[in-house]
Coordinates of C-alpha atoms in Angstrom, one line a residue:
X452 CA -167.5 5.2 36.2
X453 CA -166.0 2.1 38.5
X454 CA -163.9 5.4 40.5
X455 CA -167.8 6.5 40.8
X456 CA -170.5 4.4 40.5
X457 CA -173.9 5.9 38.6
X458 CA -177.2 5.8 39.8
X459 CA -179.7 3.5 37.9
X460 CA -181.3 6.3 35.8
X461 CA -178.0 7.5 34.7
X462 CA -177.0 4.3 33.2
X463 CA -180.0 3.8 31.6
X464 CA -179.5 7.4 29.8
X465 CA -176.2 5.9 28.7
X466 CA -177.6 3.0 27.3
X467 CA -180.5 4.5 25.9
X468 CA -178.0 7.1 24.0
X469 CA -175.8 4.4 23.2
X470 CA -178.3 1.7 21.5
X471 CA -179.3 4.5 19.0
X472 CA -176.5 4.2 17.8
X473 CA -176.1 0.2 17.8
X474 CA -178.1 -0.9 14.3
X475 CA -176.2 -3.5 12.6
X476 CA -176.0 -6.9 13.8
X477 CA -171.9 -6.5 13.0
X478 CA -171.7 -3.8 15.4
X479 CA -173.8 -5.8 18.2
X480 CA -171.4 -8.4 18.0
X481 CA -168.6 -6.3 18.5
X482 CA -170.2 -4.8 21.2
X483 CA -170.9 -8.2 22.6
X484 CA -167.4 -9.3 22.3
X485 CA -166.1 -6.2 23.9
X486 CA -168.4 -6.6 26.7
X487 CA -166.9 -10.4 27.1
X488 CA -163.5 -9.6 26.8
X489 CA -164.2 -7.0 29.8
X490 CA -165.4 -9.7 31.8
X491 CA -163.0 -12.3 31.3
X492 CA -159.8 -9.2 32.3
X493 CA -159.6 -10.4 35.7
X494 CA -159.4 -14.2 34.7
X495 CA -162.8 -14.9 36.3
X496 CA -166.3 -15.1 34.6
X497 CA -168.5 -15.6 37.7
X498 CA -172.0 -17.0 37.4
X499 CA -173.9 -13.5 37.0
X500 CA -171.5 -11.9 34.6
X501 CA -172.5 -15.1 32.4
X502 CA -175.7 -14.5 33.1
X503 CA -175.8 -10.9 32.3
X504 CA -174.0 -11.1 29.5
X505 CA -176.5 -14.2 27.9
X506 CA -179.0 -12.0 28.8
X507 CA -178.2 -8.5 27.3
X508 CA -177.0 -10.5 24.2
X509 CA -180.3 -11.8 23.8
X510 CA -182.1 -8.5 24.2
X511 CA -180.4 -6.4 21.7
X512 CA -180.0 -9.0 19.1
X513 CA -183.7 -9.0 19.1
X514 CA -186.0 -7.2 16.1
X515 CA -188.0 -5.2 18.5
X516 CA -188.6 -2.0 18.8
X517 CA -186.0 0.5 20.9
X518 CA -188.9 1.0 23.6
X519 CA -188.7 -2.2 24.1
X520 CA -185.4 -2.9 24.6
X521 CA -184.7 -0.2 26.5
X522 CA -187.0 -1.1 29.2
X523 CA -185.4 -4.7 29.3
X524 CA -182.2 -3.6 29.7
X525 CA -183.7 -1.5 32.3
X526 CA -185.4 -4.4 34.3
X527 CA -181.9 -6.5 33.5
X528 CA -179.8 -3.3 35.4
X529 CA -182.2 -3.8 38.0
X530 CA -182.2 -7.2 38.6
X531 CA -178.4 -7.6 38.6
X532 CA -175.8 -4.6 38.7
X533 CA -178.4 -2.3 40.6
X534 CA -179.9 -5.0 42.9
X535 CA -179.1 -4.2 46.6
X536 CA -176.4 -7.1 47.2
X537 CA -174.2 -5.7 44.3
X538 CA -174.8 -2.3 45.5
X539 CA -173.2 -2.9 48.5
X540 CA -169.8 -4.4 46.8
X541 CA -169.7 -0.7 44.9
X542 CA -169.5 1.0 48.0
X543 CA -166.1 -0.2 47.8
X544 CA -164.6 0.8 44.4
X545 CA -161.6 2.2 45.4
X546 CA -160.6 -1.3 47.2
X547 CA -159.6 -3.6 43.9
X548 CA -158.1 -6.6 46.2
X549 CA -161.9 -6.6 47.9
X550 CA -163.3 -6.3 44.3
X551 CA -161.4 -9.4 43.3
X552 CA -162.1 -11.3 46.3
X553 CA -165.6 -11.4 47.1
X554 CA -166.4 -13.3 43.4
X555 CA -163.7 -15.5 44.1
X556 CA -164.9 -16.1 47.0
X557 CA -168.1 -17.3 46.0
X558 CA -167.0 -18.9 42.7
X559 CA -164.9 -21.7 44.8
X560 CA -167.8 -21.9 48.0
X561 CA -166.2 -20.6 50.0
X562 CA -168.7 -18.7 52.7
X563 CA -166.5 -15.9 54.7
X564 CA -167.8 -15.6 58.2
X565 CA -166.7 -12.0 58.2
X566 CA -168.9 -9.0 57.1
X567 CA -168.1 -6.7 54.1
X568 CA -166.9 -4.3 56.5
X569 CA -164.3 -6.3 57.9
X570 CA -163.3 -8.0 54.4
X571 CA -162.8 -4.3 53.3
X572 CA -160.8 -3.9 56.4
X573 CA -158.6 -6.3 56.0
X574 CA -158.0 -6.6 52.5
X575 CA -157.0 -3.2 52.8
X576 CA -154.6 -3.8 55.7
X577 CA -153.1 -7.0 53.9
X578 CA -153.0 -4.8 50.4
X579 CA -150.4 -2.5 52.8
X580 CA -148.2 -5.5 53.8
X581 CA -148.0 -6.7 50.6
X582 CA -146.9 -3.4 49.3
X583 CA -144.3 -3.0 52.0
X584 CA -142.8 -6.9 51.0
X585 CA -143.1 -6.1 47.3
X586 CA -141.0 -3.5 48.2
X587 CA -137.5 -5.4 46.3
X588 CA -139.9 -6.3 43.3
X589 CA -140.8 -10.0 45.2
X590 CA -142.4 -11.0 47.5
X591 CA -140.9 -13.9 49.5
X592 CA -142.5 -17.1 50.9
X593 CA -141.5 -16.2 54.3
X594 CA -143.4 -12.8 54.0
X595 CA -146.4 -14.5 52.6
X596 CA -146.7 -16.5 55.3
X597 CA -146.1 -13.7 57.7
X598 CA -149.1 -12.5 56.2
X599 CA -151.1 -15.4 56.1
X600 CA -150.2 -15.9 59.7
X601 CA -151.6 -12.3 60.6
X602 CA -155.0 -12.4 58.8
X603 CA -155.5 -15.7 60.4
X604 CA -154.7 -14.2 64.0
X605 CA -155.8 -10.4 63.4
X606 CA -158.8 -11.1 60.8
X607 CA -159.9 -14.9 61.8
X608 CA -159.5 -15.4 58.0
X609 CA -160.0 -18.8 56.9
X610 CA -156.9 -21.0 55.7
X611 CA -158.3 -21.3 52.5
X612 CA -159.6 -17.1 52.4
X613 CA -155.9 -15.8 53.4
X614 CA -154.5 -18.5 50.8
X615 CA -156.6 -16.8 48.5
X616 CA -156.3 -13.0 49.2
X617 CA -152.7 -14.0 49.2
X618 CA -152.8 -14.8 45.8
X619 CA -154.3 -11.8 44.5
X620 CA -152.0 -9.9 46.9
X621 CA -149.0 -10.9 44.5
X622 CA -151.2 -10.1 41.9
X623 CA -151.8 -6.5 42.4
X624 CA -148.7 -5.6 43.4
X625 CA -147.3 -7.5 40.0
X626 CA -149.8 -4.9 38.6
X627 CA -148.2 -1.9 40.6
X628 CA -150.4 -1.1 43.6
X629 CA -150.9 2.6 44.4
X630 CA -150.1 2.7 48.1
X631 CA -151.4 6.5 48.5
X632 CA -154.8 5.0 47.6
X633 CA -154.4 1.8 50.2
X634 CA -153.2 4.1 52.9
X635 CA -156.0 6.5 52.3
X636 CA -158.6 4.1 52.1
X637 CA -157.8 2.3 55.5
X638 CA -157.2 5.7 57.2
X639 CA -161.0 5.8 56.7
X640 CA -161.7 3.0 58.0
X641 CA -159.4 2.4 61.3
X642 CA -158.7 3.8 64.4
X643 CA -156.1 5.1 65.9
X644 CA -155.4 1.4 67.9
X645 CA -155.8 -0.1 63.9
X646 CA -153.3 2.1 62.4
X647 CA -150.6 1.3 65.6
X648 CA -151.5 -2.4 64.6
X649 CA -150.9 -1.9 60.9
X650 CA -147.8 -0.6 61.7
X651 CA -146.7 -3.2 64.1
X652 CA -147.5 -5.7 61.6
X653 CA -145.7 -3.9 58.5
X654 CA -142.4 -4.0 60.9
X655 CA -143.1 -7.8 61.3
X656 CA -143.8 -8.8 57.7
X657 CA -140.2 -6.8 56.3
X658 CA -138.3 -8.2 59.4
X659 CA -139.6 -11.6 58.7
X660 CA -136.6 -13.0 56.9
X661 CA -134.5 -11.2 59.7
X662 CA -133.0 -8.6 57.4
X663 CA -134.9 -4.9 57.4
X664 CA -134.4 -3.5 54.0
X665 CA -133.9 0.3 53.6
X666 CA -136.3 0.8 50.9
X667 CA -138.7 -1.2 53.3
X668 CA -138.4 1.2 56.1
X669 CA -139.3 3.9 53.6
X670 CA -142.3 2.2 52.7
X671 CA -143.6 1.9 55.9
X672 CA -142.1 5.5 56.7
X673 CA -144.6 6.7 53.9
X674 CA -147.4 4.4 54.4
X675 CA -147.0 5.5 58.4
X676 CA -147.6 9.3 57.3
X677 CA -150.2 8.0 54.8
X678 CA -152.3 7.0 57.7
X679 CA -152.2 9.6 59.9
X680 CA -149.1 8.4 62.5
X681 CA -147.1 10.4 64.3
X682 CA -142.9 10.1 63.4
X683 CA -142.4 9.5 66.8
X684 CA -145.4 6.4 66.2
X685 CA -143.1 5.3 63.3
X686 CA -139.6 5.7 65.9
X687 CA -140.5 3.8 68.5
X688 CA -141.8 0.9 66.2
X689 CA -139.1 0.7 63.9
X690 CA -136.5 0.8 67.0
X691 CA -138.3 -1.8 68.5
X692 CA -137.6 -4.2 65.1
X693 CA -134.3 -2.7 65.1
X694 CA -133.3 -4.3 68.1
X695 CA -134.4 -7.4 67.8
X696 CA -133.0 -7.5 64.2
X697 CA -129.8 -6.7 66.5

């Protein structure tokens, strides 16, 4: 269901059908600690996941009647995973580095001045260089700060932001990052002028350390195709690194 998200009514149907089934307090527990376990996966428990959790604990640990709880846990959905602001966040399932970020984002203060639009944008664009310098199984200090150095110009991204998608940049691609779905993803969301960029910069990030790797150039070769470029796009760029590798 996070690859596509469910309306409110079919979640509560799922619930509903679910808590039928949920009578013992051994098996709400587990349930509970399931639930926990989910939320703590990514290393991060924000402030409304706590909240949501403390709050579903204490409705279905109560001796009520289903009715009852089923129309809290309806009020709860509404209030937080349904509410309009987290609605927004799950337009953008597909985009795990921008699911990761915006929490983190909030848990350490930090207020991006860019929209969700552009934070998809670029997330998306910096998931692609990262696959491309991941591309020897490690990415390097000098490509990270090639990176770095490129939100800041290309996205305005804060020092502390880019320091912090850079961190979950070498996260996913630990992970394995499925380039197919980061290249299809920003083809939705770019232009032709983007995807010349993205391509410009994917050159600049593998020729930072002054050495163009083969199995780099096929990585961009792919992600280049992936995004709709022409070969003769992908030529003319790579020649241009090519030379001044030279």
């Amino acid at each position: 269901y996070l690859e596509a998200p469910v309306s409110l009514d079919k979640a509560e149907a799922l619930v509903n059908a679910f808590l039928k089934q949920l009578k013992a307090k051994k098996e709400k527990q587990e349930f509970l600690n399931l639930l926990e376990e989910m939320a703590k996966s990514d290393q991060c428990v924000t402030s409304e996941e706590q909240q949501f959790l403390d709050k579903f604990a204490e409705i279905i640990n109560q001796p009520q009647a289903l009715t009852s709880i089923q129309a809290k846990i309806k009020a709860l959905f509404t209030k937080t995973i349904f509410n309009p602001s987290s609605a927004k966040l799950n337009n953008y399932t597909h985009n795990k580095l921008l699911q990761q970020l915006q929490p983190r984002l909030k848990k350490q203060g930090i207020k991006s001045d860019l929209s969700l639009e552009r934070l998809n944008y670029f997330s998306l664009f910096a998931g692609l260089l990262g696959r491309v310098s991941y591309a020897d199984g490690n990415i390097s200090s000098q490509e990270l700060d090639k990176i770095k150095e490129i939100l800041a110009e290309l996205g305005n991204f804060k020092p502390e932001e880019s320091e912090l998608l850079a961190i979950l940049l070498e996260d996913q691609m630990l992970k394995g990052a499925d380039y197919f779905r980061l290249s299809s993803e920003f083809f939705k969301v770019s232009k032709l002028d983007d995807r010349l960029s993205l391509l410009d910069c994917l050159f600049a990030v593998a020729a930072c350390d002054n050495n163009l790797l083969y199995k780099e150039i096929e990585d961009i070769s792919r992600i280049a195709y992936g995004i709709g470029l022409t070969h003769k796009d992908f030529i003319n760029t790579k020649l241009k690194y090519l030379h001044k590798d030279e």
